[in-house]
Amino acid sequence: MHNFDAKLLALLRGASRVAILTGAGISAESGLPTFRGPGGWWRNYRAEDLATPEAFERDPRLVWEWYRHRRAQVQQHLPNAGHSALAEMQRRAGHLTLVTQCVDRYHQQAGARGVIELHGNLIESRCLQCGAQTEGATEIWRDGLPYCACGGLRRPAVVWFGESLPGAALQQAFRAAEECDIFFSIGTSALVYPAAHLPHLARDAGAAIVEINPEKTPLTPQAHWFLQGRAGEILPGLVQAFS
C-alpha cells in the first residue's frame, strides 16, 4: 500500500480543477504492446514504418491489415485498475479533464467522460472523400480495404507520424493545463511533444505536478510529487485516500 503525502491529499480534496495526461504506459498495464517496446514490431515492420501517410499511400492494404491486428489486440484486453480509478476520480472530483495519448478508448470503456484524444483512436475511421468519421461497424470492406457509404476509401482515425495533432483537442488540452490546480502525468515518457509540454504549461501557471510512472522521466525533476510504480497499483489507493 502506497503512503501518500498529506499535502498531496489535501491539495486533491481542495482542488477546483484537475487535469490528467495519460500515455502508453497505462495501456501497457492492460497487456497492449507499445510502439517502442518489443511488441512494437509486426511482420518485421516497425510501427514507425506503417503509421505514416506515405505508408498508407504506398500500400493501404498492408497498413489496414496492421490496424485490424491492433484493433483485435484492443478487443483481446480490458481496461485495468488504473483506468477504473481515473473514471472514479472524475466522478468524485469537482472538475477533472482527462487528456490521453492512448488510442484504445479504454478510458471511455472504464466510464470516463469527455476524454480528449490527442492521437485519435483505433475504433473509428475517417473517409478520405467526404470526411465522415464513424466507428468501424459502418465500414464497408472490399478486397481488404474499408470504404464509406459515399464510396470513398477510409483511413484509421489516428494521428500518424508527420501529421499535426487535431487543433481543437490540442487547444482543449492546453486550456485544461493552464487552468488546473493540480496536473497528473501518468504512464508517459515525457518525450513526445506537444503533449510533453502540457505539465510544464501547468507548472508555469502555478499548478502542482504529480508524476506516476514506473521509471523516472525528463519530467521527474520538475514534478512536485513523483509516485514511482504502476498506475493500476497507485491510483486506486490514491482515490480511496483522498475521498
Coordinates of C-alpha atoms in Angstrom, one line a residue:
M1 CA 0.0 0.0 0.0
H2 CA 1.4 3.4 -1.0
N3 CA 1.7 6.0 1.6
F4 CA 0.6 9.4 0.2
D5 CA 1.8 12.8 1.4
A6 CA -0.9 14.5 3.4
K7 CA -0.2 17.7 1.5
L8 CA -1.0 16.0 -1.8
L9 CA -4.2 14.6 -0.4
A10 CA -5.2 18.0 1.0
L11 CA -4.5 19.6 -2.4
L12 CA -6.6 17.0 -4.2
R13 CA -9.5 17.5 -1.8
G14 CA -9.4 21.3 -2.3
A15 CA -8.7 21.4 -6.0
S16 CA -11.3 23.1 -8.1
R17 CA -9.8 21.8 -11.4
V18 CA -7.7 18.7 -12.1
A19 CA -6.0 17.9 -15.4
I20 CA -4.6 14.4 -16.2
L21 CA -2.4 13.3 -19.1
T22 CA -2.1 9.6 -19.7
G23 CA 0.3 7.8 -22.1
A24 CA 1.1 4.4 -23.5
G25 CA 2.2 3.1 -20.1
I26 CA -1.3 2.8 -18.7
S27 CA -2.4 0.8 -21.7
A28 CA 0.7 -1.4 -21.4
E29 CA -0.6 -2.4 -18.0
S30 CA -3.6 -3.9 -19.7
G31 CA -1.3 -6.0 -21.9
L32 CA -1.2 -3.9 -25.0
P33 CA 2.3 -3.6 -26.6
T34 CA 3.8 -0.2 -27.0
F35 CA 5.4 1.3 -30.2
R36 CA 8.8 1.4 -28.5
G37 CA 8.7 -1.9 -26.7
P38 CA 9.4 -5.4 -28.0
G39 CA 5.8 -5.7 -29.2
G40 CA 6.2 -2.7 -31.5
W41 CA 7.2 -5.0 -34.4
W42 CA 4.7 -6.7 -36.7
R43 CA 5.8 -9.0 -39.5
N44 CA 9.3 -7.4 -39.5
Y45 CA 7.8 -3.9 -39.8
R46 CA 8.3 -1.3 -37.2
A47 CA 5.3 0.8 -36.1
E48 CA 7.1 3.9 -37.4
D49 CA 7.2 2.3 -40.9
L50 CA 3.5 1.7 -41.0
A51 CA 1.9 4.7 -39.1
T52 CA 2.6 7.3 -41.8
P53 CA 0.7 8.9 -44.6
E54 CA 3.4 7.8 -47.0
A55 CA 3.0 4.1 -46.0
F56 CA -0.8 4.3 -46.4
E57 CA -0.4 5.9 -49.9
R58 CA 2.1 3.3 -50.9
D59 CA 0.2 0.2 -49.6
P60 CA -3.1 0.9 -47.9
R61 CA -3.9 -2.8 -47.6
L62 CA -0.8 -3.5 -45.6
V63 CA -1.4 -0.6 -43.3
W64 CA -5.1 -1.6 -42.8
E65 CA -4.0 -5.2 -42.1
W66 CA -1.8 -3.9 -39.3
Y67 CA -4.6 -1.7 -37.9
R68 CA -7.0 -4.6 -37.9
H69 CA -4.4 -6.5 -36.0
R70 CA -4.2 -3.6 -33.5
R71 CA -8.0 -3.4 -33.2
A72 CA -8.0 -7.2 -32.4
Q73 CA -5.4 -6.6 -29.7
V74 CA -7.5 -3.9 -28.1
Q75 CA -10.5 -6.3 -28.1
Q76 CA -8.5 -9.1 -26.5
H77 CA -7.7 -7.0 -23.4
L78 CA -9.6 -4.9 -21.0
P79 CA -9.2 -1.6 -19.1
N80 CA -7.2 -2.1 -15.9
A81 CA -7.5 -0.8 -12.3
G82 CA -5.8 2.5 -13.3
H83 CA -8.4 3.3 -15.9
S84 CA -11.2 2.5 -13.4
A85 CA -9.6 4.6 -10.7
L86 CA -9.4 7.6 -13.1
A87 CA -13.0 7.2 -14.0
E88 CA -13.9 7.1 -10.3
M89 CA -11.7 10.1 -9.6
Q90 CA -13.6 12.0 -12.3
R91 CA -16.9 11.2 -10.7
R92 CA -15.7 12.4 -7.3
A93 CA -13.7 15.4 -8.4
G94 CA -15.4 18.8 -9.0
H95 CA -13.9 19.4 -12.4
L96 CA -11.5 16.8 -14.0
T97 CA -10.2 16.9 -17.5
L98 CA -8.7 13.7 -18.9
V99 CA -6.3 14.0 -21.8
T100 CA -4.8 10.9 -23.4
Q101 CA -2.2 9.9 -25.9
C102 CA -3.7 6.4 -26.0
V103 CA -5.8 5.3 -28.9
D104 CA -7.6 2.2 -27.4
R105 CA -10.5 4.0 -25.8
Y106 CA -10.0 2.1 -22.5
H107 CA -10.7 5.3 -20.6
Q108 CA -14.2 5.6 -22.1
Q109 CA -14.8 1.8 -21.6
A110 CA -13.9 2.2 -17.9
G111 CA -16.5 5.0 -17.6
A112 CA -14.5 8.3 -18.1
R113 CA -16.4 11.1 -19.8
G114 CA -15.3 13.9 -22.2
V115 CA -11.8 12.3 -22.8
I116 CA -9.6 14.5 -25.0
E117 CA -7.9 12.2 -27.5
L118 CA -4.7 13.8 -28.7
H119 CA -3.7 11.0 -31.1
G120 CA -7.2 9.9 -32.2
N121 CA -8.4 6.3 -31.7
L122 CA -8.3 2.9 -33.3
I123 CA -12.1 2.3 -33.1
E124 CA -13.1 4.9 -35.7
S125 CA -12.1 5.5 -39.3
R126 CA -12.3 8.6 -41.5
C127 CA -13.4 8.9 -45.1
L128 CA -10.8 10.4 -47.4
Q129 CA -13.5 11.7 -49.7
C130 CA -16.4 13.1 -47.6
G131 CA -14.5 13.4 -44.3
A132 CA -17.1 11.5 -42.2
Q133 CA -15.6 9.9 -39.1
T134 CA -17.5 6.9 -37.7
E135 CA -16.9 3.7 -35.8
G136 CA -15.7 0.6 -37.6
A137 CA -19.1 -1.0 -37.7
T138 CA -20.1 1.3 -40.5
E139 CA -17.1 0.4 -42.7
I140 CA -17.8 -1.4 -46.0
W141 CA -15.0 -3.9 -46.6
R142 CA -14.0 -4.9 -50.2
D143 CA -10.7 -6.5 -51.2
G144 CA -9.0 -5.9 -47.8
L145 CA -10.0 -2.2 -47.7
P146 CA -12.8 -0.3 -45.9
Y147 CA -15.0 2.1 -47.8
C148 CA -17.5 4.8 -46.8
A149 CA -21.2 4.8 -47.8
C150 CA -20.2 7.6 -50.2
G151 CA -17.7 5.3 -51.9
G152 CA -14.6 6.9 -50.6
L153 CA -11.7 5.0 -49.0
R154 CA -11.4 5.2 -45.3
R155 CA -8.3 5.6 -43.2
P156 CA -7.7 4.9 -39.5
A157 CA -8.8 7.9 -37.3
V158 CA -5.4 8.2 -35.7
V159 CA -2.6 10.8 -35.9
W160 CA 0.2 9.4 -37.9
F161 CA 3.9 10.3 -37.7
G162 CA 4.4 13.5 -39.5
E163 CA 0.8 14.7 -39.0
S164 CA -0.3 17.5 -36.8
L165 CA -2.4 16.8 -33.7
P166 CA -6.1 17.8 -34.0
G167 CA -6.2 21.5 -33.3
A168 CA -9.4 21.5 -31.2
A169 CA -8.2 18.7 -29.0
L170 CA -4.8 20.4 -28.5
Q171 CA -6.4 23.7 -27.6
Q172 CA -8.7 22.0 -25.0
A173 CA -5.7 20.2 -23.5
F174 CA -3.7 23.5 -23.3
R175 CA -6.6 25.2 -21.6
A176 CA -7.0 22.4 -19.1
A177 CA -3.3 22.6 -18.3
E178 CA -3.4 26.4 -17.9
E179 CA -6.5 26.4 -15.6
C180 CA -5.9 23.4 -13.3
D181 CA -4.7 23.4 -9.7
I182 CA -3.1 20.0 -10.0
F183 CA -1.7 18.2 -13.0
F184 CA -1.1 14.4 -13.2
S185 CA 1.3 12.9 -15.8
I186 CA 0.6 9.1 -15.9
G187 CA 2.4 6.5 -17.9
T188 CA 4.0 8.9 -20.3
S189 CA 7.6 9.1 -21.5
A190 CA 7.5 12.9 -21.3
L191 CA 9.4 12.9 -24.6
V192 CA 6.6 13.2 -27.2
Y193 CA 5.7 16.8 -28.0
P194 CA 3.4 18.8 -27.9
A195 CA 1.8 16.6 -25.2
A196 CA 5.1 16.7 -23.2
H197 CA 4.7 20.4 -23.0
L198 CA 1.4 20.2 -21.0
P199 CA 2.8 19.6 -17.5
H200 CA 5.3 22.5 -18.0
L201 CA 2.5 24.7 -19.1
A202 CA 0.5 23.7 -16.0
R203 CA 3.5 24.3 -13.7
D204 CA 4.2 27.8 -15.2
A205 CA 0.6 28.6 -14.5
G206 CA 1.0 27.7 -10.8
A207 CA -0.3 24.1 -10.7
A208 CA 1.2 21.3 -8.7
I209 CA 2.6 18.5 -10.8
V210 CA 2.3 14.8 -9.9
E211 CA 4.0 12.1 -12.0
I212 CA 3.1 8.5 -11.8
N213 CA 5.4 6.2 -13.7
P214 CA 7.5 3.0 -13.1
E215 CA 10.6 4.8 -14.2
K216 CA 11.9 8.4 -13.9
T217 CA 11.5 10.6 -17.0
P218 CA 12.7 14.1 -18.1
L219 CA 9.7 15.5 -16.2
T220 CA 10.6 13.9 -12.9
P221 CA 12.9 16.8 -11.7
Q222 CA 10.1 19.3 -12.3
A223 CA 7.4 17.3 -10.6
H224 CA 6.3 18.2 -7.0
W225 CA 5.5 14.6 -6.4
F226 CA 6.9 11.5 -8.1
L227 CA 4.9 8.4 -7.3
Q228 CA 7.0 5.5 -8.6
G229 CA 5.1 2.5 -9.7
R230 CA 2.3 1.3 -12.0
A231 CA -0.9 3.3 -12.4
G232 CA -3.0 0.3 -11.6
E233 CA -1.3 -0.1 -8.3
I234 CA -1.1 3.5 -7.2
L235 CA -4.3 5.2 -8.5
P236 CA -6.9 3.0 -6.7
G237 CA -5.2 3.7 -3.3
L238 CA -4.9 7.4 -4.1
V239 CA -8.6 7.8 -5.0
Q240 CA -9.5 5.9 -1.8
A241 CA -7.2 8.0 0.3
F242 CA -8.4 11.5 -0.8
S243 CA -12.1 10.6 -0.9

